CSV table of C-alpha atoms and ligand atoms in Angstrom, one decimal:
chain,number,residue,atom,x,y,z
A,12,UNK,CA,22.9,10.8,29.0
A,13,UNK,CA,21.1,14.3,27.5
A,14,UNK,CA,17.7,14.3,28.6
A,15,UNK,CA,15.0,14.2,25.9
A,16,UNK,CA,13.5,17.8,25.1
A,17,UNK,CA,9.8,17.0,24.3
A,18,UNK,CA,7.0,19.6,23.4
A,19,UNK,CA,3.5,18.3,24.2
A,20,UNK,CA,0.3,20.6,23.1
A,21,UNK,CA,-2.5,20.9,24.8
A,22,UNK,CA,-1.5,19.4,27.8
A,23,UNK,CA,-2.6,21.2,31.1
A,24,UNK,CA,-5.1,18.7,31.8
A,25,UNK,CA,-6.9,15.9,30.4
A,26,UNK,CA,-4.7,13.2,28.1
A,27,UNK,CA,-2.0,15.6,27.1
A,28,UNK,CA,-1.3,16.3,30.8
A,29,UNK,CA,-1.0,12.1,31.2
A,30,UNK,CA,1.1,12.1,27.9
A,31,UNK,CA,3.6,15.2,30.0
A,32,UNK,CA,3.9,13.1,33.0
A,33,UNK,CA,4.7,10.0,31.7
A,34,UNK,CA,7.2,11.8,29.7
A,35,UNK,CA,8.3,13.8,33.0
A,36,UNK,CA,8.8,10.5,34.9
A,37,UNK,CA,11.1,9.1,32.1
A,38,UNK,CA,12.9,11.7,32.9
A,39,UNK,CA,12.5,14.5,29.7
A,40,UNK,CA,12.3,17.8,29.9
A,41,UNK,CA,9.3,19.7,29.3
A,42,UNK,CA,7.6,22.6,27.6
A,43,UNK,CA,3.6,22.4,28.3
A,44,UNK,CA,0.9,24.2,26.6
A,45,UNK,CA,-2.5,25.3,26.4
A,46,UNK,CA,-4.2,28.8,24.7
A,47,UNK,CA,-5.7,29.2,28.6
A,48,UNK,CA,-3.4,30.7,31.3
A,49,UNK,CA,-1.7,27.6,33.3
A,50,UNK,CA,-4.1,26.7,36.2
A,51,UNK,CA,-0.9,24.9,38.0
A,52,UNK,CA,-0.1,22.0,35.9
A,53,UNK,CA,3.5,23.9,35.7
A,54,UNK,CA,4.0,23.7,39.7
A,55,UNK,CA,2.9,20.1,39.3
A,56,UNK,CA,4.5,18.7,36.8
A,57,UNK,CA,8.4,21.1,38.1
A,58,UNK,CA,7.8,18.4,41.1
A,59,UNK,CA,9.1,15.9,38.5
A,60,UNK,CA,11.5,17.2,36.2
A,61,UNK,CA,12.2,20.9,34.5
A,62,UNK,CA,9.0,22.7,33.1
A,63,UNK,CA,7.9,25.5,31.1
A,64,UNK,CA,4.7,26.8,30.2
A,65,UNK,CA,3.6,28.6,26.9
A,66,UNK,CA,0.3,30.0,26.3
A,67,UNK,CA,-0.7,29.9,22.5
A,68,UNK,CA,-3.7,29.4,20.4
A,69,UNK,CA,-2.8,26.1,18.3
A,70,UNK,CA,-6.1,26.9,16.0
A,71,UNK,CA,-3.8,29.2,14.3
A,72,UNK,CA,-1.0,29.0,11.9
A,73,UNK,CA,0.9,32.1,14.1
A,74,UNK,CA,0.2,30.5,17.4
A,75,UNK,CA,1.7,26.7,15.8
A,76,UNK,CA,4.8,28.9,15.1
A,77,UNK,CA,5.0,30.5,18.1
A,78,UNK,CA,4.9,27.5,20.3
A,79,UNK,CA,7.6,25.6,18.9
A,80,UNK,CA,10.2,28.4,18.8
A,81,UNK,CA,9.1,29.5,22.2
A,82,UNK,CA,9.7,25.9,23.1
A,83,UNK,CA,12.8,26.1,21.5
A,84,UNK,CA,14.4,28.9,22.9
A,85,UNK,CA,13.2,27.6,26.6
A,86,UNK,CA,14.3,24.2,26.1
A,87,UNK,CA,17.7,25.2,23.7
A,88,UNK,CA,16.6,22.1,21.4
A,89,UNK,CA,13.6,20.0,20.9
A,90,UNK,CA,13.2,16.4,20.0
A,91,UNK,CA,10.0,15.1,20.3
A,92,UNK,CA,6.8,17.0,19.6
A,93,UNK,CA,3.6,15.5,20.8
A,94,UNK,CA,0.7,17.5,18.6
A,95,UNK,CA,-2.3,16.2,21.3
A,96,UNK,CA,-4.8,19.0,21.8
A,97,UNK,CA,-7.9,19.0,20.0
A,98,UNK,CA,-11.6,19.9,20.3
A,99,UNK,CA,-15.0,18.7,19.8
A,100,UNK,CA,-18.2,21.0,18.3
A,101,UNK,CA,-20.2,18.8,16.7
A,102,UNK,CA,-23.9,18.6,17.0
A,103,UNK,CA,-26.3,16.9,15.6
A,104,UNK,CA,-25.1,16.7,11.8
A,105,UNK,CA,-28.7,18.8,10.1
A,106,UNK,CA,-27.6,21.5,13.1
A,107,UNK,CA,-24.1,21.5,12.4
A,108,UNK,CA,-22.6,25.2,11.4
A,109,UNK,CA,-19.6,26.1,9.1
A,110,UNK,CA,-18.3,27.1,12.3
A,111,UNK,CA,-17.9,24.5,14.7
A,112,UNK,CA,-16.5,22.8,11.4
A,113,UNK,CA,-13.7,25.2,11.1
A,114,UNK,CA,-12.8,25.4,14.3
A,115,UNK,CA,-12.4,21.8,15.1
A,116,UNK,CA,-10.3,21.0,10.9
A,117,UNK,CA,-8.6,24.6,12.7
A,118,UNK,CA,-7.4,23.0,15.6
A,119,UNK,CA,-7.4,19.3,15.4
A,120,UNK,CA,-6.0,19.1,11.6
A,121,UNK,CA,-4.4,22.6,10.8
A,122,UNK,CA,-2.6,22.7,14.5
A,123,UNK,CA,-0.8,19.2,14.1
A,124,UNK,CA,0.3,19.9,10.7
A,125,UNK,CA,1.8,23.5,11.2
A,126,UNK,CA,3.4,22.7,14.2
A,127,UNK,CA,4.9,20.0,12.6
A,128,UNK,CA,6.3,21.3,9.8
A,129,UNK,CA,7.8,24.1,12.0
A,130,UNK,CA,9.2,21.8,14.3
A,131,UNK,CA,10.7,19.7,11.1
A,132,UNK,CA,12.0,23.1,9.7
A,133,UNK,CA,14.0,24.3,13.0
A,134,UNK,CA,15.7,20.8,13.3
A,135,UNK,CA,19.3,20.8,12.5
A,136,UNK,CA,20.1,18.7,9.4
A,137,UNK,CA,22.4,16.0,11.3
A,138,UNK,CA,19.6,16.0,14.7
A,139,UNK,CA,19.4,12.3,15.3
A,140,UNK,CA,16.4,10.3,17.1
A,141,UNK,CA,13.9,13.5,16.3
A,142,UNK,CA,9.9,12.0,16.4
A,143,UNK,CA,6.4,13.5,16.2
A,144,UNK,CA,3.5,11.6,18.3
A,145,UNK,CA,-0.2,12.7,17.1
A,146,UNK,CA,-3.3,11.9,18.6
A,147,UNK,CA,-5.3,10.7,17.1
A,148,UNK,CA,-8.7,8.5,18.2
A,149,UNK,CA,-10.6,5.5,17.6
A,150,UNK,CA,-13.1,7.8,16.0
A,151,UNK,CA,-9.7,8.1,13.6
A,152,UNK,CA,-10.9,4.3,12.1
A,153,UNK,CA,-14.7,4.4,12.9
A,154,UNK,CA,-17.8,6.6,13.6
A,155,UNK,CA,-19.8,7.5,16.1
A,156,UNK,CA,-23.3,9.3,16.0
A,157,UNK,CA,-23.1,13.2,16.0
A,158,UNK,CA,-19.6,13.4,15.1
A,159,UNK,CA,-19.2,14.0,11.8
A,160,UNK,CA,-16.8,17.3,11.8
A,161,UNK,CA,-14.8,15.1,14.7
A,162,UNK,CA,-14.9,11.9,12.6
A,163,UNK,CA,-13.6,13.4,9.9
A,164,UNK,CA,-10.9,15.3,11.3
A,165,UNK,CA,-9.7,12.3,13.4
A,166,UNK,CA,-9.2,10.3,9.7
A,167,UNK,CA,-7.8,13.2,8.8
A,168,UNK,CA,-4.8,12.6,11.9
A,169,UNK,CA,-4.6,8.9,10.8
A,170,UNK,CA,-3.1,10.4,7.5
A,171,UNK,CA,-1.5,12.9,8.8
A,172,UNK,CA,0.9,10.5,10.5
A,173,UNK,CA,1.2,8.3,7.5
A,174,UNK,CA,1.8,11.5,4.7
A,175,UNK,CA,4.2,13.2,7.1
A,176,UNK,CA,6.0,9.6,8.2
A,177,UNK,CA,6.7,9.6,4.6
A,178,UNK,CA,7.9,13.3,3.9
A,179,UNK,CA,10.0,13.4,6.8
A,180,UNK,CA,11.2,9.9,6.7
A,181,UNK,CA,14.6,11.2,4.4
A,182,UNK,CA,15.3,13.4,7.3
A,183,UNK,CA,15.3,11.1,9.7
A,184,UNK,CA,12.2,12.2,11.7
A,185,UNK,CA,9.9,9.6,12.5
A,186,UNK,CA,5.8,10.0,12.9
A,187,UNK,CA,3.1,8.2,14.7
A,188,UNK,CA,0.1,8.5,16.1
A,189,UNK,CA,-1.3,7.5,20.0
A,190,UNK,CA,-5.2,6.7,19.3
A,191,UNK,CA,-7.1,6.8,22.7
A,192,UNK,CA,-10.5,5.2,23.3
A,193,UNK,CA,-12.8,6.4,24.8
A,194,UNK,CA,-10.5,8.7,28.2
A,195,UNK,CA,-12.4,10.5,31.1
A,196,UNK,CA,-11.2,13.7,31.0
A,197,UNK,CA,-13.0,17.4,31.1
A,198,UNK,CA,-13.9,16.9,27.2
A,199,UNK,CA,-15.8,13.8,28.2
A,200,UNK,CA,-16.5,14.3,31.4
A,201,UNK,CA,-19.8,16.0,31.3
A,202,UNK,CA,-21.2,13.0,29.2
A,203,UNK,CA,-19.9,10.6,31.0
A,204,UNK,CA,-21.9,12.1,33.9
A,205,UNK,CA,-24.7,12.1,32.3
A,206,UNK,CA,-27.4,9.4,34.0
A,207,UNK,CA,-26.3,5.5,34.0
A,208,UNK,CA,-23.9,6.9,30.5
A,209,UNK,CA,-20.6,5.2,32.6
A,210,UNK,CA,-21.9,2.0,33.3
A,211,UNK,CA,-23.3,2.2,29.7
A,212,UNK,CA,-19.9,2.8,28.4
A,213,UNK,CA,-18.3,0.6,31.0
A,214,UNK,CA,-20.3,-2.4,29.3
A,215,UNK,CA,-19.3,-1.5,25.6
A,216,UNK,CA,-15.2,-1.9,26.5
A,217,UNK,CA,-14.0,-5.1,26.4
A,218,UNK,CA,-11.0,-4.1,29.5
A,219,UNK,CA,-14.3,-3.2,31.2
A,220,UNK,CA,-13.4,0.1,32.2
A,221,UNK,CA,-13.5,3.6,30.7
A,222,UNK,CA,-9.5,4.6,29.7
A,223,UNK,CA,-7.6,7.2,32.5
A,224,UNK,CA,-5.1,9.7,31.0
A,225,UNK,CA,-2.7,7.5,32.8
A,226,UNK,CA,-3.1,5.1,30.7
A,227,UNK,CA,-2.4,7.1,27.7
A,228,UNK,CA,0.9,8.6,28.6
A,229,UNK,CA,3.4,5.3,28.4
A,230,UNK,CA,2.3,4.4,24.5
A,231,UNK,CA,3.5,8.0,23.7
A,232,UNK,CA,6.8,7.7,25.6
A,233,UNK,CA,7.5,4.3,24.2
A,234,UNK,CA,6.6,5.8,20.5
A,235,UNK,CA,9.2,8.8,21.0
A,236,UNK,CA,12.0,6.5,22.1
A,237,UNK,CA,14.8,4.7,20.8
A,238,UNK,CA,13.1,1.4,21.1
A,239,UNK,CA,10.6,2.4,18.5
A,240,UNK,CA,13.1,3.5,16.0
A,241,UNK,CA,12.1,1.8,13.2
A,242,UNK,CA,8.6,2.1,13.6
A,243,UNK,CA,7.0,4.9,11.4
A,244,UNK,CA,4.0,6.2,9.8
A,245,UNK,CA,1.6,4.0,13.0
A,246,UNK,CA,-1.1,4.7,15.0
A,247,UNK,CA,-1.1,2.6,18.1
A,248,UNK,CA,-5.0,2.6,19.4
A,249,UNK,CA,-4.9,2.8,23.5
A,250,UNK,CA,-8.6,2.1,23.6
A,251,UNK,CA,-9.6,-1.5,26.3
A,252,UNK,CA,-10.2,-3.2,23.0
A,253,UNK,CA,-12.6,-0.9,21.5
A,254,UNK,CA,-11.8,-1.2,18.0
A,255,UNK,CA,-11.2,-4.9,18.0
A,256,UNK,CA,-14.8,-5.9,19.2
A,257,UNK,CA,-16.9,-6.2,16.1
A,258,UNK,CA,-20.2,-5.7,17.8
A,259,UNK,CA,-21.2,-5.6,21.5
A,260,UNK,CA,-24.2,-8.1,22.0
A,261,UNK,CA,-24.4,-8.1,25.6
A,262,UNK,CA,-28.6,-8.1,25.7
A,263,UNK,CA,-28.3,-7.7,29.5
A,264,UNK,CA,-30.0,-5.3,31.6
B,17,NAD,P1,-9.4,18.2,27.2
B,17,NAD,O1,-10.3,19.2,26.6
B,17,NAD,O2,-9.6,17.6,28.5
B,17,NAD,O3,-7.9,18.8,27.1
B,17,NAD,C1,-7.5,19.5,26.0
B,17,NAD,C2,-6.2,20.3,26.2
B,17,NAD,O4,-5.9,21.1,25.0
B,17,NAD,C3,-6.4,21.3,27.4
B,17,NAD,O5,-5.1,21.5,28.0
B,17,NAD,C4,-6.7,22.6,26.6
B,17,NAD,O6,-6.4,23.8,27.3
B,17,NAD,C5,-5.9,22.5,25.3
B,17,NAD,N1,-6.4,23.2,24.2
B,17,NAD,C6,-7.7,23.3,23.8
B,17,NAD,N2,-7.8,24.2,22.8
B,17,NAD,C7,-6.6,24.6,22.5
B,17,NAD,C8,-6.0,25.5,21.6
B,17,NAD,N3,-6.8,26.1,20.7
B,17,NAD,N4,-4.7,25.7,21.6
B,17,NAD,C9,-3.9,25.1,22.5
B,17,NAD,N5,-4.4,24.2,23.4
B,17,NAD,C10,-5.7,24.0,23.4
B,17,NAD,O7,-9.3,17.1,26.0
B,17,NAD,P2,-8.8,15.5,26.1
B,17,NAD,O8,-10.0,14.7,26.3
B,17,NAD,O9,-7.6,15.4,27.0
B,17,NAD,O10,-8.3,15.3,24.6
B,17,NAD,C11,-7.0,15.6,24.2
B,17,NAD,C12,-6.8,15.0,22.8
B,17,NAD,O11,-7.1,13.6,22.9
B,17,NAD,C13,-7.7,15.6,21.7
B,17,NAD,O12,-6.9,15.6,20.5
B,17,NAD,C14,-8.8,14.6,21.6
B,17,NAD,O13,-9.4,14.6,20.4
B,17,NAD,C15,-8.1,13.3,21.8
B,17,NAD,N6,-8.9,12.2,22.3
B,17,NAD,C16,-9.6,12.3,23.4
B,17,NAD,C17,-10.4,11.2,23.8
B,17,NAD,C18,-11.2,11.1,25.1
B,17,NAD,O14,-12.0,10.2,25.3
B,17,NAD,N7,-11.0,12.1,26.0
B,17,NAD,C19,-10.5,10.0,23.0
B,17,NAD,C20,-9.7,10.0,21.8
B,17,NAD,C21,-9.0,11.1,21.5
């Protein structure tokens, strides 16, 4: 059988690097990615299965382009892309500057959509089975304090999925997002470490447990197979049951 081709950004660590090995141990091949040199997620995930690196900056149009026909040429085809990396900059919404606003619609809105529609645009007209997996968040259906720019950009995913489920749809390329909880990974980690903040989050989750990157990786795989294919224009949220609990009233101390 031809091994699925699968692009995944952002992925050297963190949830994009669970979402590459999950898709590594199903057996695709790989292009990873990150706008840092590799610090040996390569060598790591080559244990597994075929893997290439490419460095580009996805909070530009130029480095979207580049990474999906540098993937393409490494890979000779691609069938799955998996737009994951993303940023937070938000502070405390009076304090938050035009800046960190731009940089995190750049990267978590703009990236996604441009290296979609190159990734649609290279695709042979008869390429069967082709899908796109977004991340998106449970920040994607509701707030959190000091995240305003984040918030927003993570609705702006759920969307994203839906308006290019549609537009593709005629072409056979199918969309959907992966919405993760709350993960520990080197975007969270620093707040997670902060005093008692794990057992504090810990509490809020009805699995009981903050999410792994591990955890992530299967719903992604599962999205960009053939058993998913007639499911389009979804996010699937990966989150302990975050976004099902209406309101955590556990008083104890
Ligand atoms: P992370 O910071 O640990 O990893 C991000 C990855 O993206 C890294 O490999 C980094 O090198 C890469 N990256 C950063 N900027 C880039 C750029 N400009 N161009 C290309 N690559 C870039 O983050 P994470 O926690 O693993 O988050 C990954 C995705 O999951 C993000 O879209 C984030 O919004 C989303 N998410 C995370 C959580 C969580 O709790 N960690 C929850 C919900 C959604």
């Amino acid at each position: 059988m031809t091994k699925q081709c699968v692009c995944v950004t952002g992925s050297t660590q963190g949830i994009g690097y669970g979402v590459a090995e999950a898709f590594a141990r199903a057996g695709a091949r790989l292009v990873i990615n990150s706008h840092l040199p590799d610090d040996g997620a390569v060598r790591r995930l080559a244990a597994l299965t075929e893997t290439h690196f490419v460095q580009a900056d996805l909070s530009t149009v130029e480095g979207a382009r580049t990474l999906i026909d540098a993937s393409w040429e490494r890979l000779g085809r691609l069938d799955t892309l998996v737009c994951n990396a993303g940023t937070f900059r938000d502070t405390d919404f009076t304090d938050l500057s035009e800046d960190a606003v731009d940089a995190t619609f750049d990267l978590n809105v703009k990236g996604p959509m441009f290296c979609a529609q190159r990734f649609a645009s290279r695709l042979p007209q008869d390429h069967r089975g082709a899908s796109i997996v977004l991340t998106g968040s449970t920040n994607s259906m509701a707030a959190e304090m000091s995240s305003v720019a984040y918030d927003a950009s993570k609705g702006a995913v759920l969307m994203l999925v839906r308006s290019l489920a549609v537009n593709l749809a005629a072409r056979g390329i199918r969309v959907n997002g992966i919405g993760p909880g709350i993960v520990d990974t080197p975007l969270t980690r620093p707040g997670l470490d902060r005093g008692n903040a794990r057992q504090v989050v810990n509490r809020q989750i009805p699995l009981g447990r903050i999410g792994l990157p591990d955890d992530i990786g299967g719903a992604a795989v599962f999205l960009a197979s053939d058993a998913a294919r007639y499911i389009t224009g979804q996010m699937l949220y990966i989150d302990g049951g975050i976004l099902a609990l209406q309101m955590n009233r556990d008083v104890s101390e």
